Amino acid sequence: MTYPKYDQLYPEIKAALSRERFEHVVRTGEYAVHLAELNHYDTEKARIGGLIHDYAKERPADDFLAEIDKKHLDPDLKNWNSAIWHGVVGAEFAKDELGIEDEELLNSMRRHTTADVEMTTLDKIVFMADFLELGRNFADTDVARDVTEQSLNDGVAWQLEFSVTRLVRNHQAVYPKTIYAYNHWVGGK
């Protein structure tokens, strides 16, 4: 499958996002390159995955709801919000507007918000780079980075445990696919 080069995507992503969000996706791309090097993966594709992952993050809810209908996506998506939509539905915008046809790149965008039981190396790289890019600073950031740099799979499990625990502690719903991912990556150990 095909996808545009990083230098072609850069101005389009920059135009679509606020300065803060754009800086985040650039840092995510940079950290994705680091993780790709550690895991013997295509650094350019990882960098693009990081750059595009939040392409739809700042769109209004009505855009997502219309796209769910237009593309006949799972109607249950309408019960969620931008935290889920910008990845799962956002990949549709990236495909149509940015010309990205590579399913691995599109899936990495879809899965960066939810994780999944089945995740490619690129899925895991983008999932973790979004969480750990150098602008992130939460309790145990260094621990999470160390774990991830030793094992991408262990990093995915670490982030899922951290994120699901936070959602439950804050009395927030957990997306069903994320529960399955948690059970696979954390519970299946």
Coordinates of N, CA and C in Angstrom, one line a residue:
M1 N 0.8 -1.2 0.0 CA 0.0 0.0 0.0 C 0.9 1.3 0.0
T2 N 0.3 2.3 -0.4 CA 1.0 3.5 -0.5 C 0.6 4.6 0.6
Y3 N 1.6 5.5 0.8 CA 1.3 6.6 1.7 C 2.3 7.7 1.3
P4 N 1.9 8.9 1.5 CA 2.8 10.1 1.2 C 4.0 10.1 2.1
K5 N 5.0 10.8 1.6 CA 6.2 11.0 2.4 C 6.0 11.9 3.6
Y6 N 6.9 11.8 4.6 CA 6.8 12.7 5.8 C 6.8 14.1 5.4
D7 N 7.7 14.5 4.5 CA 7.7 16.0 4.1 C 6.5 16.5 3.4
Q8 N 5.8 15.6 2.8 CA 4.5 15.9 2.1 C 3.4 16.1 3.2
L9 N 3.4 15.2 4.2 CA 2.4 15.2 5.2 C 2.5 16.3 6.2
Y10 N 3.8 16.7 6.5 CA 4.1 17.7 7.6 C 3.3 18.9 7.5
P11 N 3.3 19.6 6.3 CA 2.5 20.9 6.3 C 1.0 20.7 6.4
E12 N 0.5 19.5 5.9 CA -1.0 19.3 6.0 C -1.3 19.0 7.5
I13 N -0.5 18.3 8.2 CA -0.8 18.0 9.6 C -0.7 19.3 10.4
K14 N 0.4 20.1 10.1 CA 0.6 21.4 10.8 C -0.7 22.3 10.6
A15 N -1.2 22.3 9.4 CA -2.4 23.2 9.1 C -3.6 22.7 9.8
A16 N -3.7 21.4 10.1 CA -4.9 20.8 10.7 C -4.9 20.9 12.3
L17 N -3.8 21.2 12.9 CA -3.7 21.1 14.3 C -3.3 22.4 15.0
S18 N -3.6 22.6 16.3 CA -3.1 23.7 17.0 C -1.6 23.6 17.2
R19 N -0.9 24.6 17.6 CA 0.5 24.6 17.8 C 0.9 23.5 18.8
E20 N 0.2 23.5 19.9 CA 0.5 22.5 21.0 C 0.3 21.1 20.5
R21 N -0.8 20.8 19.8 CA -1.0 19.4 19.3 C 0.0 19.1 18.2
F22 N 0.3 20.0 17.4 CA 1.3 19.7 16.3 C 2.7 19.4 16.9
E23 N 3.1 20.2 17.9 CA 4.4 19.9 18.6 C 4.3 18.5 19.2
H24 N 3.2 18.1 19.8 CA 3.0 16.7 20.3 C 3.2 15.7 19.3
V25 N 2.6 15.8 18.1 CA 2.7 14.8 17.1 C 4.1 14.7 16.5
V26 N 4.8 15.8 16.4 CA 6.2 15.8 15.9 C 7.0 15.1 16.9
R27 N 6.9 15.4 18.2 CA 7.6 14.6 19.3 C 7.3 13.1 19.3
T28 N 6.0 12.8 19.0 CA 5.6 11.4 19.0 C 6.3 10.7 17.8
G29 N 6.4 11.4 16.7 CA 7.1 10.9 15.5 C 8.6 10.6 15.9
E30 N 9.2 11.6 16.6 CA 10.6 11.4 17.0 C 10.8 10.3 17.9
Y31 N 9.9 10.1 18.9 CA 10.0 9.0 19.8 C 9.7 7.7 19.1
A32 N 8.8 7.7 18.2 CA 8.5 6.5 17.4 C 9.7 6.0 16.6
V33 N 10.5 7.0 16.1 CA 11.8 6.6 15.4 C 12.7 5.9 16.4
H34 N 12.8 6.4 17.6 CA 13.7 5.8 18.7 C 13.2 4.4 18.9
L35 N 11.9 4.2 19.1 CA 11.4 2.9 19.4 C 11.6 1.9 18.2
A36 N 11.4 2.5 17.0 CA 11.6 1.7 15.8 C 13.1 1.2 15.7
E37 N 14.0 2.1 16.0 CA 15.4 1.7 16.0 C 15.7 0.5 16.9
L38 N 15.1 0.6 18.1 CA 15.3 -0.4 19.1 C 14.6 -1.7 18.7
N39 N 13.6 -1.6 17.9 CA 12.9 -2.8 17.5 C 13.0 -3.2 16.0
H40 N 14.1 -2.7 15.4 CA 14.5 -3.0 14.0 C 13.3 -2.9 13.1
Y41 N 12.6 -1.7 13.2 CA 11.4 -1.4 12.3 C 11.7 -0.2 11.5
D42 N 11.0 -0.1 10.4 CA 11.2 1.0 9.4 C 11.0 2.4 10.1
T43 N 12.0 3.1 10.3 CA 12.0 4.4 11.0 C 11.1 5.4 10.3
E44 N 11.1 5.5 9.0 CA 10.3 6.5 8.3 C 8.8 6.2 8.5
K45 N 8.4 5.0 8.4 CA 7.0 4.6 8.6 C 6.6 4.9 10.0
A46 N 7.5 4.6 11.0 CA 7.2 4.9 12.4 C 7.0 6.4 12.6
R47 N 7.9 7.2 12.0 CA 7.8 8.6 12.1 C 6.5 9.2 11.5
I48 N 6.1 8.6 10.4 CA 4.8 9.0 9.8 C 3.7 8.6 10.7
G49 N 3.7 7.4 11.3 CA 2.7 7.0 12.2 C 2.5 7.9 13.4
G50 N 3.7 8.4 13.9 CA 3.6 9.3 15.0 C 3.0 10.7 14.5
L51 N 3.4 11.1 13.4 CA 2.9 12.4 12.9 C 1.4 12.4 12.6
I52 N 0.9 11.3 12.1 CA -0.5 11.4 11.7 C -1.5 10.9 12.8
H53 N -1.0 10.4 13.9 CA -1.9 9.7 14.9 C -3.0 10.6 15.4
D54 N -2.7 11.9 15.6 CA -3.7 12.8 16.2 C -4.3 13.8 15.1
Y55 N -4.2 13.4 13.8 CA -4.6 14.3 12.8 C -6.1 14.8 13.0
A56 N -6.9 13.9 13.5 CA -8.4 14.3 13.7 C -8.7 14.7 15.1
K57 N -7.7 14.9 15.9 CA -8.0 15.1 17.4 C -8.8 16.3 17.7
E58 N -8.7 17.4 16.9 CA -9.3 18.6 17.3 C -10.6 18.9 16.4
R59 N -11.1 17.9 15.8 CA -12.3 18.1 15.0 C -13.5 18.1 15.9
P60 N -14.6 18.8 15.4 CA -15.8 18.8 16.2 C -16.5 17.4 16.2
A61 N -17.3 17.2 17.2 CA -18.0 15.9 17.3 C -18.9 15.6 16.1
D62 N -19.5 16.6 15.6 CA -20.4 16.4 14.4 C -19.7 15.8 13.2
D63 N -18.4 16.1 13.1 CA -17.6 15.5 12.0 C -17.5 14.0 12.2
F64 N -17.2 13.6 13.4 CA -17.0 12.2 13.7 C -18.4 11.5 13.5
L65 N -19.4 12.0 14.0 CA -20.7 11.4 13.9 C -21.2 11.2 12.5
A66 N -20.9 12.2 11.7 CA -21.2 12.1 10.2 C -20.4 11.1 9.5
E67 N -19.1 11.0 9.9 CA -18.2 10.0 9.3 C -18.6 8.6 9.7
I68 N -19.1 8.4 10.9 CA -19.5 7.1 11.4 C -20.7 6.6 10.5
D69 N -21.6 7.5 10.2 CA -22.7 7.2 9.3 C -22.3 7.0 7.9
K70 N -21.5 7.9 7.4 CA -21.1 7.9 6.0 C -20.3 6.6 5.6
K71 N -19.4 6.2 6.6 CA -18.6 5.0 6.3 C -19.2 3.7 6.9
H72 N -20.4 3.8 7.4 CA -21.1 2.6 8.0 C -20.2 1.9 9.1
L73 N -19.6 2.7 9.9 CA -18.7 2.2 11.0 C -19.7 1.6 12.1
D74 N -19.1 0.9 13.0 CA -19.8 0.4 14.1 C -20.7 1.4 14.8
P75 N -22.0 1.3 14.8 CA -22.9 2.3 15.4 C -22.6 2.6 16.9
D76 N -22.1 1.6 17.6 CA -21.8 1.8 19.0 C -20.8 2.9 19.2
L77 N -20.0 3.2 18.2 CA -19.0 4.4 18.3 C -19.7 5.7 18.7
K78 N -21.0 5.8 18.3 CA -21.7 7.0 18.6 C -21.9 7.2 20.1
N79 N -21.7 6.2 20.9 CA -21.8 6.2 22.4 C -20.6 6.7 23.0
W80 N -19.5 7.0 22.3 CA -18.2 7.3 22.8 C -17.9 8.8 22.5
N81 N -16.7 9.2 22.5 CA -16.4 10.6 22.3 C -15.0 10.7 21.6
S82 N -14.6 11.9 21.5 CA -13.4 12.2 20.7 C -12.1 11.5 21.2
A83 N -12.1 11.1 22.5 CA -10.9 10.3 23.0 C -10.8 9.0 22.2
I84 N -11.9 8.4 21.8 CA -11.9 7.2 21.0 C -11.9 7.6 19.5
W85 N -12.9 8.5 19.2 CA -13.1 8.8 17.8 C -11.9 9.2 17.0
H86 N -11.0 10.0 17.6 CA -9.9 10.6 16.9 C -9.0 9.6 16.3
G87 N -8.9 8.4 16.9 CA -8.1 7.3 16.3 C -8.9 6.4 15.4
V88 N -10.0 5.9 16.0 CA -10.8 4.9 15.3 C -11.4 5.5 14.0
V89 N -12.1 6.6 14.2 CA -12.7 7.3 13.0 C -11.8 8.2 12.3
G90 N -10.8 8.8 13.0 CA -9.8 9.7 12.4 C -9.1 9.0 11.3
A91 N -8.9 7.7 11.4 CA -8.2 7.0 10.3 C -8.9 7.2 8.9
E92 N -10.2 7.3 9.0 CA -11.0 7.5 7.8 C -10.7 8.8 7.2
F93 N -10.5 9.9 8.0 CA -10.2 11.2 7.5 C -8.8 11.2 6.9
A94 N -7.9 10.5 7.6 CA -6.5 10.4 7.1 C -6.4 9.7 5.7
K95 N -7.3 8.7 5.6 CA -7.3 7.9 4.3 C -7.8 8.9 3.2
D96 N -8.9 9.5 3.4 CA -9.6 10.3 2.4 C -8.9 11.7 2.1
E97 N -8.4 12.3 3.2 CA -7.8 13.6 3.0 C -6.3 13.7 2.8
L98 N -5.6 12.7 3.4 CA -4.2 12.7 3.3 C -3.7 11.7 2.3
G99 N -4.6 10.9 1.7 CA -4.2 9.9 0.7 C -3.4 8.7 1.3
I100 N -3.6 8.4 2.5 CA -2.9 7.3 3.2 C -3.8 6.0 2.9
E101 N -3.2 5.1 2.2 CA -3.9 3.8 1.8 C -3.3 2.6 2.6
D102 N -2.1 2.8 3.2 CA -1.4 1.8 3.9 C -2.2 1.4 5.1
E103 N -2.8 0.1 5.1 CA -3.6 -0.3 6.2 C -2.8 -0.4 7.5
E104 N -1.6 -0.7 7.5 CA -0.8 -0.8 8.7 C -0.7 0.6 9.4
L105 N -0.5 1.6 8.6 CA -0.5 3.0 9.1 C -1.8 3.4 9.6
L106 N -2.9 3.1 8.9 CA -4.2 3.4 9.3 C -4.6 2.7 10.6
N107 N -4.2 1.4 10.7 CA -4.5 0.7 11.9 C -3.8 1.2 13.1
S108 N -2.5 1.7 12.9 CA -1.8 2.2 14.0 C -2.5 3.5 14.5
M109 N -3.1 4.2 13.6 CA -3.9 5.4 14.0 C -5.1 4.9 14.8
R110 N -5.8 3.9 14.3 CA -7.0 3.4 14.9 C -6.7 2.9 16.3
R111 N -5.7 2.2 16.4 CA -5.4 1.5 17.7 C -4.7 2.3 18.7
H112 N -4.2 3.5 18.4 CA -3.4 4.3 19.4 C -4.3 4.8 20.5
T113 N -5.7 4.8 20.3 CA -6.6 5.3 21.3 C -7.2 4.1 22.1
T114 N -7.2 2.9 21.5 CA -7.9 1.8 22.2 C -7.0 0.6 22.5
A115 N -5.9 0.5 21.8 CA -5.1 -0.7 21.8 C -5.9 -1.9 21.2
D116 N -5.4 -3.1 21.2 CA -6.1 -4.2 20.6 C -5.4 -5.5 21.0
V117 N -6.1 -6.6 20.9 CA -5.5 -7.9 21.2 C -4.4 -8.2 20.1
E118 N -4.7 -7.9 18.9 CA -3.7 -8.1 17.8 C -3.1 -6.7 17.5
M119 N -1.8 -6.6 17.7 CA -1.1 -5.3 17.4 C 0.2 -5.6 16.7
T120 N 0.4 -4.9 15.6 CA 1.6 -5.0 14.8 C 2.7 -4.2 15.6
T121 N 3.9 -4.4 15.1 CA 5.0 -3.6 15.7 C 4.7 -2.1 15.6
L122 N 4.3 -1.7 14.4 CA 3.9 -0.3 14.2 C 2.8 0.2 15.2
D123 N 1.8 -0.7 15.3 CA 0.7 -0.3 16.3 C 1.3 0.0 17.7
K124 N 2.2 -0.9 18.1 CA 2.8 -0.8 19.5 C 3.7 0.4 19.5
I125 N 4.5 0.6 18.5 CA 5.3 1.8 18.5 C 4.6 3.1 18.6
V126 N 3.5 3.3 17.8 CA 2.7 4.5 17.9 C 2.0 4.6 19.2
F127 N 1.4 3.5 19.7 CA 0.7 3.5 20.9 C 1.6 4.0 22.1
M128 N 2.9 3.5 22.1 CA 3.8 3.8 23.1 C 4.4 5.2 22.9
A129 N 4.7 5.5 21.7 CA 5.3 6.8 21.4 C 4.4 8.0 21.8
D130 N 3.1 7.8 21.5 CA 2.1 8.8 21.9 C 2.1 9.0 23.5
F131 N 2.3 7.9 24.2 CA 2.2 7.9 25.6 C 3.5 8.4 26.2
L132 N 4.6 8.2 25.6 CA 5.9 8.4 26.2 C 6.8 9.5 25.5
E133 N 6.3 10.2 24.5 CA 7.1 11.2 23.8 C 7.6 12.2 24.9
L134 N 8.7 12.8 24.6 CA 9.5 13.5 25.6 C 8.8 14.7 26.2
G135 N 7.7 15.2 25.7 CA 6.9 16.2 26.4 C 6.0 15.7 27.5
R136 N 5.9 14.4 27.6 CA 5.0 13.7 28.6 C 5.8 13.7 29.9
N137 N 5.1 14.0 31.0 CA 5.7 14.0 32.3 C 4.7 13.6 33.3
F138 N 4.5 12.3 33.6 CA 3.6 11.9 34.6 C 4.3 11.0 35.6
A139 N 3.7 10.6 36.7 CA 4.3 9.8 37.6 C 4.8 8.5 36.9
D140 N 6.1 8.2 37.2 CA 6.7 7.0 36.6 C 6.9 7.0 35.1
T141 N 7.0 8.2 34.5 CA 7.3 8.3 33.1 C 8.6 7.6 32.8
D142 N 9.6 7.8 33.6 CA 10.9 7.2 33.4 C 10.8 5.6 33.5
V143 N 10.0 5.2 34.4 CA 9.9 3.7 34.6 C 9.2 3.2 33.3
A144 N 8.1 3.8 32.8 CA 7.4 3.4 31.6 C 8.4 3.4 30.4
R145 N 9.2 4.4 30.3 CA 10.2 4.5 29.2 C 11.2 3.3 29.3
D146 N 11.7 3.1 30.5 CA 12.6 2.0 30.6 C 12.0 0.6 30.3
V147 N 10.8 0.4 30.8 CA 10.1 -0.9 30.5 C 9.9 -1.0 29.0
T148 N 9.5 0.0 28.3 CA 9.2 0.0 26.9 C 10.4 -0.2 26.1
E149 N 11.5 0.5 26.5 CA 12.8 0.3 25.7 C 13.4 -1.1 25.8
Q150 N 13.1 -1.8 26.9 CA 13.5 -3.1 27.1 C 12.6 -4.1 26.3
S151 N 11.3 -3.8 26.3 CA 10.4 -4.7 25.6 C 9.1 -3.9 25.2
L152 N 8.9 -3.8 24.0 CA 7.7 -3.1 23.5 C 6.4 -3.8 24.0
N153 N 6.4 -5.1 24.0 CA 5.2 -5.8 24.6 C 5.0 -5.5 26.0
D154 N 6.0 -5.4 26.8 CA 5.9 -5.1 28.3 C 5.4 -3.6 28.4
G155 N 5.9 -2.8 27.5 CA 5.5 -1.4 27.5 C 4.0 -1.2 27.3
V156 N 3.5 -2.0 26.3 CA 2.0 -2.0 26.0 C 1.3 -2.4 27.2
A157 N 1.7 -3.5 27.9 CA 1.0 -4.0 29.1 C 1.1 -2.9 30.2
W158 N 2.2 -2.3 30.3 CA 2.4 -1.2 31.4 C 1.4 -0.1 31.1
Q159 N 1.4 0.4 29.9 CA 0.5 1.5 29.6 C -1.0 1.1 29.7
L160 N -1.4 -0.1 29.3 CA -2.8 -0.5 29.5 C -3.1 -0.6 30.9
E161 N -2.3 -1.1 31.8 CA -2.6 -1.2 33.2 C -2.7 0.2 33.8
F162 N -1.8 1.1 33.4 CA -1.8 2.5 33.9 C -3.1 3.2 33.5
S163 N -3.4 3.0 32.2 CA -4.6 3.8 31.7 C -5.9 3.2 32.1
V164 N -6.1 1.9 32.1 CA -7.3 1.3 32.6 C -7.5 1.6 34.1
T165 N -6.5 1.5 34.9 CA -6.6 1.8 36.3 C -7.0 3.3 36.5
R166 N -6.4 4.2 35.7 CA -6.8 5.6 35.9 C -8.2 5.8 35.5
L167 N -8.7 5.2 34.4 CA -10.1 5.4 34.0 C -11.0 4.8 35.1
V168 N -10.7 3.7 35.6 CA -11.6 3.1 36.6 C -11.6 3.9 37.9
R169 N -10.4 4.4 38.3 CA -10.3 5.2 39.5 C -11.1 6.5 39.3
N170 N -11.2 7.0 38.1 CA -11.9 8.3 37.9 C -13.4 8.0 37.4
H171 N -13.8 6.8 37.6 CA -15.2 6.4 37.3 C -15.6 6.7 35.9
Q172 N -14.7 6.4 35.0 CA -14.9 6.6 33.5 C -15.1 5.3 32.8
A173 N -15.9 5.2 31.8 CA -16.1 4.0 31.1 C -14.8 3.6 30.3
V174 N -14.6 2.3 30.2 CA -13.5 1.8 29.4 C -14.0 1.2 28.1
Y175 N -13.5 1.6 27.0 CA -13.9 1.2 25.7 C -13.7 -0.4 25.6
P176 N -14.7 -1.1 25.1 CA -14.7 -2.6 25.2 C -13.4 -3.2 24.6
K177 N -13.0 -2.7 23.4 CA -11.8 -3.2 22.8 C -10.5 -3.0 23.7
T178 N -10.6 -2.0 24.5 CA -9.5 -1.7 25.4 C -9.5 -2.7 26.6
I179 N -10.7 -3.1 27.0 CA -10.8 -4.2 28.0 C -10.2 -5.5 27.5
Y180 N -10.6 -5.8 26.3 CA -10.0 -7.1 25.7 C -8.5 -7.0 25.5
A181 N -8.0 -5.8 25.1 CA -6.6 -5.6 25.0 C -5.9 -5.8 26.4
Y182 N -6.5 -5.1 27.4 CA -6.0 -5.3 28.8 C -5.9 -6.7 29.2
N183 N -7.0 -7.5 29.0 CA -7.0 -8.9 29.4 C -5.9 -9.7 28.6
H184 N -5.7 -9.3 27.4 CA -4.7 -10.0 26.6 C -3.3 -9.7 27.0
W185 N -3.0 -8.4 27.1 CA -1.6 -7.9 27.3 C -1.2 -7.9 28.8
V186 N -2.2 -7.7 29.7 CA -1.8 -7.7 31.1 C -2.3 -9.0 31.8
G187 N -3.5 -9.4 31.6 CA -4.1 -10.6 32.2 C -3.5 -11.9 31.7
G188 N -3.1 -11.8 30.4 CA -2.6 -13.0 29.8 C -1.2 -13.4 30.1
K189 N -0.5 -12.6 30.9 CA 0.9 -12.8 31.2 C 1.0 -14.0 32.2

